[in-house]
PDB file of N, CA and C in Angstrom:
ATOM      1  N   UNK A   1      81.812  70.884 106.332  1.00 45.00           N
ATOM      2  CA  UNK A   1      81.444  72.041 105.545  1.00 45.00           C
ATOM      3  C   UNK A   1      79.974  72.359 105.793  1.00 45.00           C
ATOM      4  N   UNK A   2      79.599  73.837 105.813  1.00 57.00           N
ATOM      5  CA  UNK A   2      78.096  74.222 105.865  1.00 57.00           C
ATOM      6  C   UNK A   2      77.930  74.739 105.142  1.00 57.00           C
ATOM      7  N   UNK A   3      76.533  74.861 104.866  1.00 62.00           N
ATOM      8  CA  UNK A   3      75.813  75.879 103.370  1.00 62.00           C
ATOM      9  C   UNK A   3      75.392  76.969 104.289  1.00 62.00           C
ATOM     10  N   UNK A   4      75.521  77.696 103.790  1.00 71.00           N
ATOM     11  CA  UNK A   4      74.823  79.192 104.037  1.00 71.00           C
ATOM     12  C   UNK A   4      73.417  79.917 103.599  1.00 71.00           C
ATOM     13  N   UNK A   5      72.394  80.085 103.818  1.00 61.00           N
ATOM     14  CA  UNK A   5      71.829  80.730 103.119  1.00 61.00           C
ATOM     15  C   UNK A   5      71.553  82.000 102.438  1.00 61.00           C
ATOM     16  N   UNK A   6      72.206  82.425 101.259  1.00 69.00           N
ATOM     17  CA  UNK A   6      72.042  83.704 100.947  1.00 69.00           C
ATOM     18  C   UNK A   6      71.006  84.474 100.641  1.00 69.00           C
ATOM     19  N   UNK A   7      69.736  83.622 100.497  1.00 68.00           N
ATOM     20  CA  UNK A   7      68.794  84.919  99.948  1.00 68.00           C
ATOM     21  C   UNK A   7      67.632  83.564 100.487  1.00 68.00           C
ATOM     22  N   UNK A   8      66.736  84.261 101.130  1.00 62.00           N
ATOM     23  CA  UNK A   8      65.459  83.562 101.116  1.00 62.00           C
ATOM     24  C   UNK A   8      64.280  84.162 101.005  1.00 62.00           C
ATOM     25  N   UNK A   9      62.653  83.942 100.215  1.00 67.00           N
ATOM     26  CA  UNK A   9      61.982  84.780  99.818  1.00 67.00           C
ATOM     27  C   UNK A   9      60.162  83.816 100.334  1.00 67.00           C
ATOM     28  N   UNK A  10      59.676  84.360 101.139  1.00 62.00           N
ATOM     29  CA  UNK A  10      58.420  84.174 101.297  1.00 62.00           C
ATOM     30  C   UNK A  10      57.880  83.808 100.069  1.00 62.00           C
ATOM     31  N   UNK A  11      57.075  82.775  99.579  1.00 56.00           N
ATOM     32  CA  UNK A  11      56.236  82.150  99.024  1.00 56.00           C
ATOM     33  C   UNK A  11      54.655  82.335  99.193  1.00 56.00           C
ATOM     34  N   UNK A  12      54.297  81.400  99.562  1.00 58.00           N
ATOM     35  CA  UNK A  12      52.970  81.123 100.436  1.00 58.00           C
ATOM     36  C   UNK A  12      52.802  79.849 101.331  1.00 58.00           C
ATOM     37  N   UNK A  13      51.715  80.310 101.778  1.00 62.00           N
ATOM     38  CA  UNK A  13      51.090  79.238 102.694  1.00 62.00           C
ATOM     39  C   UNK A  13      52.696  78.411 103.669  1.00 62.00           C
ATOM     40  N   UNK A  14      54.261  78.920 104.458  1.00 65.00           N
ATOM     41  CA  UNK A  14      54.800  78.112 105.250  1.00 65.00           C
ATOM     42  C   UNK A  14      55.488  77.935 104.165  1.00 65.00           C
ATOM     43  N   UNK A  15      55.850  78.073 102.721  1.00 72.00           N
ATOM     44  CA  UNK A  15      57.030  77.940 101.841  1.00 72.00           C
ATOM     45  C   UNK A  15      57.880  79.084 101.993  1.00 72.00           C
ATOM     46  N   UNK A  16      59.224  78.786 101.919  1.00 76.00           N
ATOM     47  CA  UNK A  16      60.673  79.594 101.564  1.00 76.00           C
ATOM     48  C   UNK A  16      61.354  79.071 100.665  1.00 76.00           C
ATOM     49  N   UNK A  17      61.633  79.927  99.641  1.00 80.00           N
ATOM     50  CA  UNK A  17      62.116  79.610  98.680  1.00 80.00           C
ATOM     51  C   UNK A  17      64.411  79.684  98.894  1.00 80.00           C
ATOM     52  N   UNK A  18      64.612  78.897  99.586  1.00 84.00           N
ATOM     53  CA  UNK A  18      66.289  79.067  99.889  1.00 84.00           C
ATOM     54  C   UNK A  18      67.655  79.023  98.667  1.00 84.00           C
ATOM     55  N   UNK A  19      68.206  79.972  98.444  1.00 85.00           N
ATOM     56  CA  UNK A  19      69.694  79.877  98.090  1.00 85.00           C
ATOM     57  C   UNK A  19      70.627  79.553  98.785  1.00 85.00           C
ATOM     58  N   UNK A  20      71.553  78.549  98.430  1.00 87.00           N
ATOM     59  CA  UNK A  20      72.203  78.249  99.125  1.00 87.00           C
ATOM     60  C   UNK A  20      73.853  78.844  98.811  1.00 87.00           C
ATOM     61  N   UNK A  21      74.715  79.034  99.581  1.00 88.00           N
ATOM     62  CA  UNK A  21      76.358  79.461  98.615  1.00 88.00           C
ATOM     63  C   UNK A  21      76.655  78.339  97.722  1.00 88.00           C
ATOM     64  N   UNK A  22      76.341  77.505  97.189  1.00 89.00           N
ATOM     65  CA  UNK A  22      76.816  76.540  96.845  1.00 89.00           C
ATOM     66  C   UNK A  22      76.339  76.621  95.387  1.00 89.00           C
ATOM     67  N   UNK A  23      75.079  77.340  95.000  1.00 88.00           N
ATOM     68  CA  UNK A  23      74.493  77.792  94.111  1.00 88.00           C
ATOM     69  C   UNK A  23      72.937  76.696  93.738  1.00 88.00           C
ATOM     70  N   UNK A  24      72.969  76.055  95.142  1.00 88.00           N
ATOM     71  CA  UNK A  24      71.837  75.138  94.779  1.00 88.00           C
ATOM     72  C   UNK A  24      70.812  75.600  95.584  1.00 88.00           C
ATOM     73  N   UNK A  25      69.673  75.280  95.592  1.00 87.00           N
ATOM     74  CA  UNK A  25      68.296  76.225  95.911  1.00 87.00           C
ATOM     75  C   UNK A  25      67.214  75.153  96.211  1.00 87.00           C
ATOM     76  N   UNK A  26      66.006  75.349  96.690  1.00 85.00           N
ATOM     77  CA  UNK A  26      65.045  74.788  97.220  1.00 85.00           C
ATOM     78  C   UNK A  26      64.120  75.093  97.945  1.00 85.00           C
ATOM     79  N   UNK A  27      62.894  74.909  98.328  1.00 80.00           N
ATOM     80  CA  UNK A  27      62.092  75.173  98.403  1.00 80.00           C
ATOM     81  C   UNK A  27      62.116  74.516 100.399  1.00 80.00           C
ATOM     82  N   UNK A  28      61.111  75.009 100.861  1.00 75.00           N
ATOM     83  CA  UNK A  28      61.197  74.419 102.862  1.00 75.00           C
ATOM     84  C   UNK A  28      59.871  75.356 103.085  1.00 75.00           C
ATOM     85  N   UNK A  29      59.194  73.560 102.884  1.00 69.00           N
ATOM     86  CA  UNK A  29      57.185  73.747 103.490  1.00 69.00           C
ATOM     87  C   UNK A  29      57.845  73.459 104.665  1.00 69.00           C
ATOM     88  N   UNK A  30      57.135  74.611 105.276  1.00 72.00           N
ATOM     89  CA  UNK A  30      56.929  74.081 107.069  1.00 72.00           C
ATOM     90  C   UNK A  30      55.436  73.865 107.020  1.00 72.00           C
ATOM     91  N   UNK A  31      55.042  72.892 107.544  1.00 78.00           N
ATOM     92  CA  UNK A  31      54.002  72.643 108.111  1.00 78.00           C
ATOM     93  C   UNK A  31      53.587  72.975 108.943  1.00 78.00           C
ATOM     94  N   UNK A  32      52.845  73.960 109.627  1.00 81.00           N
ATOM     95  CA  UNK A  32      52.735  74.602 110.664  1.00 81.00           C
ATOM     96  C   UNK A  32      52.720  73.529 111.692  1.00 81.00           C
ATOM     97  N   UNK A  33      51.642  72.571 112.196  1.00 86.00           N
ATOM     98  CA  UNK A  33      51.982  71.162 113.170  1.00 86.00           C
ATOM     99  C   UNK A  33      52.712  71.324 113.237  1.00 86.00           C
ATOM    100  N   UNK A  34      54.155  70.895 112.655  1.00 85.00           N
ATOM    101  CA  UNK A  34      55.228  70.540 112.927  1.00 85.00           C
ATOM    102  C   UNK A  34      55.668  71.169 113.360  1.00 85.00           C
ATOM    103  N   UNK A  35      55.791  72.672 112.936  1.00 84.00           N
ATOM    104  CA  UNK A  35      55.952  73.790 114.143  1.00 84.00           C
ATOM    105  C   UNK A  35      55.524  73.940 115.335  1.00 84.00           C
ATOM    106  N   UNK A  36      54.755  74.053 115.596  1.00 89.00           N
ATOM    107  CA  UNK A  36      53.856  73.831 116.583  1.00 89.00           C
ATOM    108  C   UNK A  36      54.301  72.794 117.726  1.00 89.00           C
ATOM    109  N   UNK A  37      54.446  71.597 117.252  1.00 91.00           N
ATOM    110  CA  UNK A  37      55.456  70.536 117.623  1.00 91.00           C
ATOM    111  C   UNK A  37      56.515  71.018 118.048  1.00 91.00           C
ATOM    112  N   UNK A  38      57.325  71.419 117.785  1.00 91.00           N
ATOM    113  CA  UNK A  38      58.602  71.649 118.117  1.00 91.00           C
ATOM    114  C   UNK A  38      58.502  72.890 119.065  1.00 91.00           C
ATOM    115  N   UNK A  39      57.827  73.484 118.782  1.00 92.00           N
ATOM    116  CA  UNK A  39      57.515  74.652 120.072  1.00 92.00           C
ATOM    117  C   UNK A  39      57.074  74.320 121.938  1.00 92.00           C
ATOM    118  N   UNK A  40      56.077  73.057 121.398  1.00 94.00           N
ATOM    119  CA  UNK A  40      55.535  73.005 122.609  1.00 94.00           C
ATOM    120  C   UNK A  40      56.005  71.683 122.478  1.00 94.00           C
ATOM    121  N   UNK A  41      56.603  70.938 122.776  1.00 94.00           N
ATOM    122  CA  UNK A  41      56.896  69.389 122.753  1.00 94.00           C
ATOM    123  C   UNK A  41      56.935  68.818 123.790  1.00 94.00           C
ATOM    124  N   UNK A  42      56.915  69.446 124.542  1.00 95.00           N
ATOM    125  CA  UNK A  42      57.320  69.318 126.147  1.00 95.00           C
ATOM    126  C   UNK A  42      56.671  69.549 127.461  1.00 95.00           C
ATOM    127  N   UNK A  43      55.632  70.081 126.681  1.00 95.00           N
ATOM    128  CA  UNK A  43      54.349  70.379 127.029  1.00 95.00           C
ATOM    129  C   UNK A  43      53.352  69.223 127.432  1.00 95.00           C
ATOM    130  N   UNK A  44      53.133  68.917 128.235  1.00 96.00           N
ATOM    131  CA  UNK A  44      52.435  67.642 128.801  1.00 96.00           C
ATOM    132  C   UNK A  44      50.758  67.566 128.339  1.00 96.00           C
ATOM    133  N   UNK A  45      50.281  68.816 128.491  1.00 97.00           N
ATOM    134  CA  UNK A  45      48.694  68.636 128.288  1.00 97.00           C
ATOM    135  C   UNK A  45      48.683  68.529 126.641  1.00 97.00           C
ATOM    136  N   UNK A  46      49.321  68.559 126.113  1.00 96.00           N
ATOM    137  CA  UNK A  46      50.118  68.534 124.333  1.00 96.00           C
ATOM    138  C   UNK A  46      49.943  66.778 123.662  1.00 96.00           C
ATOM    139  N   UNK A  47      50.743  66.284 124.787  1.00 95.00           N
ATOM    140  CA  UNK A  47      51.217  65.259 124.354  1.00 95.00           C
ATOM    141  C   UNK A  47      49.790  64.124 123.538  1.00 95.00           C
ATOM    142  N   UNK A  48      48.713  64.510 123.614  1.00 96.00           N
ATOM    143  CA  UNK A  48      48.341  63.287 123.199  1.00 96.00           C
ATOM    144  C   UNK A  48      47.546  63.661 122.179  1.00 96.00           C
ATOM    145  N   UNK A  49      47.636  65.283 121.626  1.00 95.00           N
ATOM    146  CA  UNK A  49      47.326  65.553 120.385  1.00 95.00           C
ATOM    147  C   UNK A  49      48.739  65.092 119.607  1.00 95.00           C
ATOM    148  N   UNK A  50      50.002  65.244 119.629  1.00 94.00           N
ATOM    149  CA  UNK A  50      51.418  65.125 119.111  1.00 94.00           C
ATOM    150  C   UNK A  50      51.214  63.438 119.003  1.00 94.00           C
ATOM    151  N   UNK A  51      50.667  63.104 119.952  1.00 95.00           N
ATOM    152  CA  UNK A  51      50.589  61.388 119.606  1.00 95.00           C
ATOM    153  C   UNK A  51      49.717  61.331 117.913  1.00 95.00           C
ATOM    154  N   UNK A  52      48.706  62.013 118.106  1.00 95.00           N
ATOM    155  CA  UNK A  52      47.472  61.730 117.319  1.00 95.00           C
ATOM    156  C   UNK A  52      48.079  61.829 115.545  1.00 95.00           C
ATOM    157  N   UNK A  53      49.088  63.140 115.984  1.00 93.00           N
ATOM    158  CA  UNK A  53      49.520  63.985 114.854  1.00 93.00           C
ATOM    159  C   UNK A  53      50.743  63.008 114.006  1.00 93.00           C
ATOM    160  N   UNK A  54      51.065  61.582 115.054  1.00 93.00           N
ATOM    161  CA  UNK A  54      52.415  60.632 114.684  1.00 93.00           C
ATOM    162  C   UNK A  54      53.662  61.629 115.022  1.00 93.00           C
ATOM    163  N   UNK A  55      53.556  62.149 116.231  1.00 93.00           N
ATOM    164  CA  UNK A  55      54.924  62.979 116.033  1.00 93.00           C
ATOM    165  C   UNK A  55      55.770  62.238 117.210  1.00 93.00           C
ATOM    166  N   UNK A  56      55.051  61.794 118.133  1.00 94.00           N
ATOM    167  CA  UNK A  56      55.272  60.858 119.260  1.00 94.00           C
ATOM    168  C   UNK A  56      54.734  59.816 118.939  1.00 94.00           C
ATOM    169  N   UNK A  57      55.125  59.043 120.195  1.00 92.00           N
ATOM    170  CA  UNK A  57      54.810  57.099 120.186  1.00 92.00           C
ATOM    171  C   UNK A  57      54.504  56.688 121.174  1.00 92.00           C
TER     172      UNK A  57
END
């Protein structure tokens, strides 16, 4: 089974405030890093800030 999201609403600062169909709700900080991370991960001249950041090992 999956949840859906029905309604999601800008916050601040990387928060979304999510509904889910299920009728349960929550909040999703992105951390920008972590974004960031996941964008460029693969990125070699990257890698040893992503170390610094604990996102790698």
């Amino acid at each position: 089974m999956f949840l859906h999201i029905t309604n999601a609403v800008y916050i601040t600062d990387y928060k979304i405030d999510v509904l889910f169909n299920n009728g349960r709700k929550g909040i999703a900080d992105l951390a920008p890093e972590y974004v960031y991370f996941q964008a460029f991960k693969n990125e070699e001249k990257l890698k040893l800030q992503f170390k610094e950041w604990g996102y790698i090992s």
